[in-house]
PDB file of C-alpha atoms in Angstrom:
ATOM      1  CA  GLY A1428       8.391  33.467 125.364  1.00 85.00           C
ATOM      2  CA  GLU A1429       4.688  34.150 125.107  1.00 89.00           C
ATOM      3  CA  ASN A1430       2.250  31.259 124.818  1.00 93.00           C
ATOM      4  CA  VAL A1431      -1.428  31.872 124.026  1.00 97.00           C
ATOM      5  CA  GLU A1432      -4.132  29.260 124.500  1.00 97.00           C
ATOM      6  CA  GLN A1433      -7.591  29.689 123.005  1.00 98.00           C
ATOM      7  CA  HIS A1434     -10.886  27.884 123.640  1.00 97.00           C
ATOM      8  CA  PRO A1435     -13.097  26.541 122.259  1.00 97.00           C
ATOM      9  CA  SER A1436     -11.657  25.411 118.942  1.00 97.00           C
ATOM     10  CA  THR A1437     -15.118  25.326 117.408  1.00 98.00           C
ATOM     11  CA  LEU A1438     -18.316  27.078 118.443  1.00 98.00           C
ATOM     12  CA  SER A1439     -21.743  26.658 116.889  1.00 98.00           C
ATOM     13  CA  VAL A1440     -24.553  29.026 117.824  1.00 97.00           C
ATOM     14  CA  GLN A1441     -27.962  29.997 116.526  1.00 98.00           C
ATOM     15  CA  GLU A1442     -28.468  33.401 114.999  1.00 97.00           C
ATOM     16  CA  GLY A1443     -29.201  35.908 117.736  1.00 97.00           C
ATOM     17  CA  ASP A1444     -27.351  33.981 120.432  1.00 97.00           C
ATOM     18  CA  SER A1445     -24.215  35.233 122.143  1.00 98.00           C
ATOM     19  CA  ALA A1446     -20.766  33.745 121.572  1.00 98.00           C
ATOM     20  CA  VAL A1447     -17.830  33.803 123.979  1.00 98.00           C
ATOM     21  CA  ILE A1448     -14.246  32.889 123.154  1.00 98.00           C
ATOM     22  CA  LYS A1449     -11.579  32.739 125.841  1.00 98.00           C
ATOM     23  CA  CYS A1450      -7.809  33.074 125.771  1.00 98.00           C
ATOM     24  CA  THR A1451      -5.037  32.799 128.311  1.00 98.00           C
ATOM     25  CA  TYR A1452      -1.511  34.108 127.966  1.00 97.00           C
ATOM     26  CA  SER A1453       1.701  33.377 129.810  1.00 96.00           C
ATOM     27  CA  ASP A1454       3.932  36.466 129.597  1.00 93.00           C
ATOM     28  CA  SER A1455       3.011  39.171 132.111  1.00 91.00           C
ATOM     29  CA  ALA A1456       4.969  41.660 129.970  1.00 90.00           C
ATOM     30  CA  SER A1457       2.399  41.412 127.166  1.00 92.00           C
ATOM     31  CA  ASN A1458       0.433  44.634 126.995  1.00 90.00           C
ATOM     32  CA  TYR A1459      -1.607  44.426 123.824  1.00 92.00           C
ATOM     33  CA  PHE A1460      -4.439  41.960 123.173  1.00 95.00           C
ATOM     34  CA  PRO A1461      -6.135  42.090 119.760  1.00 96.00           C
ATOM     35  CA  TRP A1462      -8.797  39.889 118.267  1.00 97.00           C
ATOM     36  CA  TYR A1463      -8.761  39.064 114.577  1.00 97.00           C
ATOM     37  CA  LYS A1464     -11.462  37.650 112.334  1.00 97.00           C
ATOM     38  CA  GLN A1465     -10.305  35.638 109.345  1.00 96.00           C
ATOM     39  CA  GLU A1466     -12.596  34.492 106.589  1.00 95.00           C
ATOM     40  CA  LEU A1467     -11.564  31.644 104.324  1.00 91.00           C
ATOM     41  CA  GLY A1468      -8.722  32.625 102.027  1.00 88.00           C
ATOM     42  CA  LYS A1469      -8.520  36.179 103.370  1.00 92.00           C
ATOM     43  CA  ARG A1470      -6.209  38.135 105.632  1.00 94.00           C
ATOM     44  CA  PRO A1471      -6.829  38.477 109.362  1.00 94.00           C
ATOM     45  CA  GLN A1472      -8.937  41.561 110.098  1.00 94.00           C
ATOM     46  CA  LEU A1473      -8.693  43.349 113.427  1.00 94.00           C
ATOM     47  CA  ILE A1474     -12.127  43.514 115.035  1.00 96.00           C
ATOM     48  CA  ILE A1475     -11.301  44.830 118.487  1.00 96.00           C
ATOM     49  CA  ASP A1476      -8.290  45.206 120.741  1.00 94.00           C
ATOM     50  CA  ILE A1477      -7.535  46.068 124.338  1.00 93.00           C
ATOM     51  CA  ARG A1478      -4.487  47.326 126.138  1.00 89.00           C
ATOM     52  CA  SER A1479      -3.241  46.253 129.526  1.00 83.00           C
ATOM     53  CA  ASN A1480      -4.359  49.443 131.253  1.00 83.00           C
ATOM     54  CA  VAL A1481      -8.010  48.774 130.379  1.00 81.00           C
ATOM     55  CA  GLY A1482     -10.286  46.052 131.737  1.00 89.00           C
ATOM     56  CA  GLU A1483     -13.093  46.136 129.202  1.00 94.00           C
ATOM     57  CA  LYS A1484     -13.857  47.601 125.809  1.00 93.00           C
ATOM     58  CA  LYS A1485     -17.006  47.501 123.722  1.00 95.00           C
ATOM     59  CA  ASP A1486     -17.763  48.248 120.090  1.00 93.00           C
ATOM     60  CA  GLN A1487     -21.405  47.706 119.148  1.00 95.00           C
ATOM     61  CA  ARG A1488     -22.039  43.937 119.327  1.00 97.00           C
ATOM     62  CA  ILE A1489     -18.460  43.079 120.219  1.00 98.00           C
ATOM     63  CA  ALA A1490     -16.773  43.389 123.610  1.00 97.00           C
ATOM     64  CA  VAL A1491     -13.487  42.274 125.065  1.00 97.00           C
ATOM     65  CA  THR A1492     -12.568  41.840 128.716  1.00 96.00           C
ATOM     66  CA  LEU A1493      -9.104  41.504 130.206  1.00 96.00           C
ATOM     67  CA  ASN A1494      -8.086  40.081 133.569  1.00 95.00           C
ATOM     68  CA  LYS A1495      -4.393  40.832 133.967  1.00 93.00           C
ATOM     69  CA  THR A1496      -4.095  39.056 137.290  1.00 93.00           C
ATOM     70  CA  ALA A1497      -5.392  35.805 135.867  1.00 94.00           C
ATOM     71  CA  LYS A1498      -3.777  36.455 132.487  1.00 95.00           C
ATOM     72  CA  HIS A1499      -6.894  35.824 130.501  1.00 95.00           C
ATOM     73  CA  PHE A1500      -9.052  37.779 128.091  1.00 97.00           C
ATOM     74  CA  SER A1501     -12.299  37.052 126.348  1.00 98.00           C
ATOM     75  CA  LEU A1502     -14.256  38.055 123.266  1.00 98.00           C
ATOM     76  CA  HIS A1503     -18.007  38.450 123.550  1.00 98.00           C
ATOM     77  CA  ILE A1504     -20.233  38.718 120.478  1.00 98.00           C
ATOM     78  CA  THR A1505     -23.915  39.441 121.085  1.00 97.00           C
ATOM     79  CA  GLU A1506     -26.834  39.041 118.678  1.00 97.00           C
ATOM     80  CA  THR A1507     -24.743  36.886 116.365  1.00 98.00           C
ATOM     81  CA  GLN A1508     -25.447  36.935 112.646  1.00 97.00           C
ATOM     82  CA  PRO A1509     -24.542  34.419 109.912  1.00 96.00           C
ATOM     83  CA  GLU A1510     -21.922  36.844 108.591  1.00 96.00           C
ATOM     84  CA  ASP A1511     -20.102  36.513 111.915  1.00 97.00           C
ATOM     85  CA  SER A1512     -19.165  32.984 110.840  1.00 97.00           C
ATOM     86  CA  ALA A1513     -15.376  32.861 110.499  1.00 97.00           C
ATOM     87  CA  VAL A1514     -12.231  31.855 112.374  1.00 98.00           C
ATOM     88  CA  TYR A1515     -11.377  34.155 115.258  1.00 98.00           C
ATOM     89  CA  PHE A1516      -7.851  34.501 116.637  1.00 98.00           C
ATOM     90  CA  CYS A1517      -6.793  36.135 119.854  1.00 98.00           C
ATOM     91  CA  ALA A1518      -3.238  37.392 120.204  1.00 97.00           C
ATOM     92  CA  ALA A1519      -0.980  38.783 122.905  1.00 95.00           C
ATOM     93  CA  GLY A1520       2.277  40.697 123.019  1.00 91.00           C
ATOM     94  CA  PHE A1521       3.289  43.956 121.464  1.00 81.00           C
ATOM     95  CA  GLN A1522       6.337  44.116 119.198  1.00 80.00           C
ATOM     96  CA  LYS A1523       6.098  40.356 118.954  1.00 88.00           C
ATOM     97  CA  LEU A1524       2.460  39.323 118.615  1.00 91.00           C
ATOM     98  CA  VAL A1525       1.696  35.665 119.312  1.00 93.00           C
ATOM     99  CA  PHE A1526      -1.587  34.223 118.106  1.00 96.00           C
ATOM    100  CA  GLY A1527      -3.898  31.754 119.771  1.00 97.00           C
ATOM    101  CA  THR A1528      -4.893  28.560 117.976  1.00 97.00           C
ATOM    102  CA  GLY A1529      -8.155  29.967 116.641  1.00 97.00           C
ATOM    103  CA  THR A1530     -11.883  29.390 117.100  1.00 98.00           C
ATOM    104  CA  ARG A1531     -14.120  28.450 114.207  1.00 98.00           C
ATOM    105  CA  LEU A1532     -17.442  30.169 114.825  1.00 98.00           C
ATOM    106  CA  LEU A1533     -20.489  28.956 112.922  1.00 98.00           C
ATOM    107  CA  VAL A1534     -23.690  30.969 113.209  1.00 97.00           C
ATOM    108  CA  SER A1535     -26.719  29.124 111.874  1.00 96.00           C
ATOM    109  CA  PRO A1536     -29.760  31.036 110.602  1.00 93.00           C
TER     110      PRO A1536
ATOM    111  CA  ASP B 758      -2.966  55.026 101.673  1.00 64.00           C
ATOM    112  CA  THR B 759      -3.740  52.529 104.442  1.00 67.00           C
ATOM    113  CA  GLU B 760      -2.855  49.380 102.597  1.00 91.00           C
ATOM    114  CA  VAL B 761      -0.149  46.789 102.825  1.00 96.00           C
ATOM    115  CA  THR B 762       0.373  45.392  99.326  1.00 97.00           C
ATOM    116  CA  GLN B 763       1.851  41.964  98.718  1.00 97.00           C
ATOM    117  CA  THR B 764       2.990  40.447  95.441  1.00 97.00           C
ATOM    118  CA  PRO B 765       2.574  37.966  93.969  1.00 97.00           C
ATOM    119  CA  LYS B 766      -0.799  36.781  95.272  1.00 96.00           C
ATOM    120  CA  HIS B 767      -0.012  33.235  94.206  1.00 97.00           C
ATOM    121  CA  LEU B 768       3.318  31.548  93.574  1.00 96.00           C
ATOM    122  CA  VAL B 769       4.143  28.004  92.521  1.00 95.00           C
ATOM    123  CA  MET B 770       7.787  26.998  92.631  1.00 93.00           C
ATOM    124  CA  GLY B 771       9.944  23.941  92.463  1.00 90.00           C
ATOM    125  CA  MET B 772      12.339  22.932  95.202  1.00 89.00           C
ATOM    126  CA  THR B 773      15.331  24.188  93.233  1.00 88.00           C
ATOM    127  CA  ASN B 774      13.863  27.547  92.291  1.00 89.00           C
ATOM    128  CA  LYS B 775      14.737  30.952  93.695  1.00 94.00           C
ATOM    129  CA  LYS B 776      11.862  33.377  94.076  1.00 96.00           C
ATOM    130  CA  SER B 777      10.950  36.417  96.154  1.00 97.00           C
ATOM    131  CA  LEU B 778       7.849  37.691  97.897  1.00 98.00           C
ATOM    132  CA  LYS B 779       7.396  41.431  98.085  1.00 98.00           C
ATOM    133  CA  CYS B 780       5.570  43.665 100.522  1.00 98.00           C
ATOM    134  CA  GLU B 781       5.046  47.415 100.345  1.00 97.00           C
ATOM    135  CA  GLN B 782       3.388  50.016 102.553  1.00 96.00           C
ATOM    136  CA  HIS B 783       3.316  53.795 102.407  1.00 92.00           C
ATOM    137  CA  MET B 784       1.875  54.501 105.839  1.00 90.00           C
ATOM    138  CA  GLY B 785       5.246  55.429 107.322  1.00 89.00           C
ATOM    139  CA  HIS B 786       5.263  52.369 109.559  1.00 91.00           C
ATOM    140  CA  ARG B 787       8.817  51.474 110.563  1.00 92.00           C
ATOM    141  CA  ALA B 788       8.021  48.003 111.938  1.00 92.00           C
ATOM    142  CA  MET B 789       7.363  45.279 109.387  1.00 95.00           C
ATOM    143  CA  TYR B 790       6.649  41.611 109.824  1.00 96.00           C
ATOM    144  CA  TRP B 791       6.586  38.302 108.007  1.00 98.00           C
ATOM    145  CA  TYR B 792       4.148  35.677 109.225  1.00 97.00           C
ATOM    146  CA  LYS B 793       3.581  32.172 107.869  1.00 97.00           C
ATOM    147  CA  GLN B 794       0.130  30.607 108.044  1.00 97.00           C
ATOM    148  CA  LYS B 795      -0.618  26.984 107.270  1.00 96.00           C
ATOM    149  CA  ALA B 796      -4.181  25.870 106.599  1.00 93.00           C
ATOM    150  CA  LYS B 797      -6.402  25.889 109.710  1.00 90.00           C
ATOM    151  CA  LYS B 798      -3.533  27.185 111.846  1.00 95.00           C
ATOM    152  CA  PRO B 799      -2.757  30.591 113.356  1.00 96.00           C
ATOM    153  CA  PRO B 800      -0.222  32.946 111.808  1.00 96.00           C
ATOM    154  CA  GLU B 801       3.298  32.144 113.032  1.00 96.00           C
ATOM    155  CA  LEU B 802       5.825  34.916 113.350  1.00 95.00           C
ATOM    156  CA  MET B 803       8.925  34.550 111.182  1.00 97.00           C
ATOM    157  CA  PHE B 804      10.736  37.898 111.158  1.00 97.00           C
ATOM    158  CA  VAL B 805      10.381  41.423 112.510  1.00 94.00           C
ATOM    159  CA  TYR B 806      12.137  44.460 111.091  1.00 95.00           C
ATOM    160  CA  SER B 807      12.337  47.621 113.142  1.00 92.00           C
ATOM    161  CA  TYR B 808      13.621  50.753 111.414  1.00 93.00           C
ATOM    162  CA  GLU B 809      14.978  48.612 108.595  1.00 95.00           C
ATOM    163  CA  LYS B 810      16.993  46.406 110.949  1.00 95.00           C
ATOM    164  CA  LEU B 811      16.193  42.781 111.654  1.00 96.00           C
ATOM    165  CA  SER B 812      15.076  42.690 115.292  1.00 93.00           C
ATOM    166  CA  ILE B 813      13.469  39.261 115.577  1.00 93.00           C
ATOM    167  CA  ASN B 814      14.209  36.021 113.753  1.00 95.00           C
ATOM    168  CA  GLU B 815      12.107  33.176 115.086  1.00 94.00           C
ATOM    169  CA  SER B 816      14.729  30.543 114.242  1.00 93.00           C
ATOM    170  CA  VAL B 817      13.572  30.421 110.660  1.00 96.00           C
ATOM    171  CA  PRO B 818      15.550  28.113 108.318  1.00 96.00           C
ATOM    172  CA  SER B 819      18.099  29.885 106.152  1.00 95.00           C
ATOM    173  CA  ARG B 820      16.225  28.947 102.991  1.00 96.00           C
ATOM    174  CA  PHE B 821      14.068  31.958 103.926  1.00 97.00           C
ATOM    175  CA  SER B 822      16.026  35.200 103.680  1.00 97.00           C
ATOM    176  CA  PRO B 823      14.354  38.488 104.602  1.00 98.00           C
ATOM    177  CA  GLU B 824      15.425  41.865 103.332  1.00 97.00           C
ATOM    178  CA  CYS B 825      14.266  45.385 104.117  1.00 97.00           C
ATOM    179  CA  PRO B 826      15.807  47.655 101.468  1.00 95.00           C
ATOM    180  CA  ASN B 827      13.988  50.774 102.682  1.00 93.00           C
ATOM    181  CA  SER B 828      11.271  51.888 105.050  1.00 90.00           C
ATOM    182  CA  SER B 829       8.469  51.021 102.612  1.00 94.00           C
ATOM    183  CA  LEU B 830       9.600  47.657 101.286  1.00 97.00           C
ATOM    184  CA  LEU B 831      10.033  44.214 102.732  1.00 98.00           C
ATOM    185  CA  ASN B 832      11.147  41.185 100.758  1.00 98.00           C
ATOM    186  CA  LEU B 833      11.300  37.503 101.534  1.00 98.00           C
ATOM    187  CA  HIS B 834      13.756  35.600  99.359  1.00 98.00           C
ATOM    188  CA  LEU B 835      13.048  31.918  98.905  1.00 96.00           C
ATOM    189  CA  HIS B 836      15.563  29.283  97.878  1.00 94.00           C
ATOM    190  CA  ALA B 837      15.565  25.483  97.994  1.00 93.00           C
ATOM    191  CA  LEU B 838      12.206  25.311  99.721  1.00 94.00           C
ATOM    192  CA  GLN B 839      10.469  22.120 100.754  1.00 95.00           C
ATOM    193  CA  PRO B 840       6.863  21.093 100.044  1.00 95.00           C
ATOM    194  CA  GLU B 841       6.070  21.623 103.736  1.00 96.00           C
ATOM    195  CA  ASP B 842       6.886  25.305 103.249  1.00 97.00           C
ATOM    196  CA  SER B 843       3.706  25.663 101.209  1.00 97.00           C
ATOM    197  CA  ALA B 844       1.586  28.190 103.092  1.00 97.00           C
ATOM    198  CA  LEU B 845       0.095  31.653 103.085  1.00 97.00           C
ATOM    199  CA  TYR B 846       2.811  34.220 103.775  1.00 98.00           C
ATOM    200  CA  LEU B 847       1.482  37.351 105.403  1.00 97.00           C
ATOM    201  CA  CYS B 848       3.252  40.652 105.607  1.00 98.00           C
ATOM    202  CA  ALA B 849       2.213  43.179 108.227  1.00 96.00           C
ATOM    203  CA  SER B 850       3.258  46.595 109.425  1.00 94.00           C
ATOM    204  CA  ARG B 851       2.845  48.479 112.703  1.00 91.00           C
ATOM    205  CA  ARG B 852       2.647  52.176 113.388  1.00 86.00           C
ATOM    206  CA  THR B 853       5.801  53.433 115.115  1.00 80.00           C
ATOM    207  CA  SER B 854       5.212  57.177 115.460  1.00 71.00           C
ATOM    208  CA  GLY B 855       2.453  59.638 116.233  1.00 67.00           C
ATOM    209  CA  VAL B 856      -0.216  59.569 118.941  1.00 63.00           C
ATOM    210  CA  LEU B 857      -1.190  55.997 118.084  1.00 61.00           C
ATOM    211  CA  ALA B 858       2.379  54.708 117.970  1.00 61.00           C
ATOM    212  CA  ASN B 859       1.926  52.384 120.895  1.00 62.00           C
ATOM    213  CA  THR B 860      -1.318  50.776 119.819  1.00 67.00           C
ATOM    214  CA  GLY B 861       0.379  47.604 118.648  1.00 78.00           C
ATOM    215  CA  GLU B 862      -2.119  47.148 115.815  1.00 86.00           C
ATOM    216  CA  LEU B 863      -0.832  45.134 112.877  1.00 91.00           C
ATOM    217  CA  PHE B 864      -1.942  46.008 109.363  1.00 92.00           C
ATOM    218  CA  PHE B 865      -1.908  42.835 107.288  1.00 95.00           C
ATOM    219  CA  GLY B 866      -1.502  42.458 103.562  1.00 96.00           C
ATOM    220  CA  GLU B 867      -3.662  40.016 101.596  1.00 95.00           C
ATOM    221  CA  GLY B 868      -0.903  37.461 101.662  1.00 96.00           C
ATOM    222  CA  SER B 869       1.059  35.463  99.102  1.00 97.00           C
ATOM    223  CA  ARG B 870      -0.080  31.892  98.743  1.00 97.00           C
ATOM    224  CA  LEU B 871       2.966  29.742  98.077  1.00 97.00           C
ATOM    225  CA  THR B 872       2.933  26.220  96.723  1.00 96.00           C
ATOM    226  CA  VAL B 873       6.193  24.272  96.611  1.00 95.00           C
ATOM    227  CA  LEU B 874       6.191  21.282  94.307  1.00 93.00           C
TER     228      LEU B 874
END
């Protein structure tokens, strides 16, 4: 089955800096790679996703890249703001979505 | 309506109790999911229903019993749970028809926070 690894587990940045979170997956059949943001006590919220036929996708300050050959994908957040502080999960799969272990992002003013 | 609604939001039960978690969506999604999330951990898949049929059971103990009575409802029946089953239980649905049917996006409910005493 699918196995998703995520790094780093914690990431502290200053406001305005960029943040990068990386994930690797094991199942070459996975074709959907979303990123979720989860604030304390709340549900995971989809922030961006990418499908296996696309190498990069951008939405304002957030971008995701996918390298199918290496089986890894990354989340890039530019111009970070304190409200970006949360736990971020990557995931891979399609009908069965497997989540990475999460990254706690702390953006200091 | 683009919401997945879960009830109750909070549930406290003893190890001998029988209770149920409920999930409802009216988006016409025919794939529905139960995930379990412990504190500071990622959501873990428990069950997947596709067109009201159980398609994936991730070797979940039988004290958890899912049910999908119709295309809008998903239940999780709980019986003889253990304290380690205390967690946030998340329901989700996925679009299965239309031009965006193959997006894979999950729509999560707010979750039911379960405490087993």
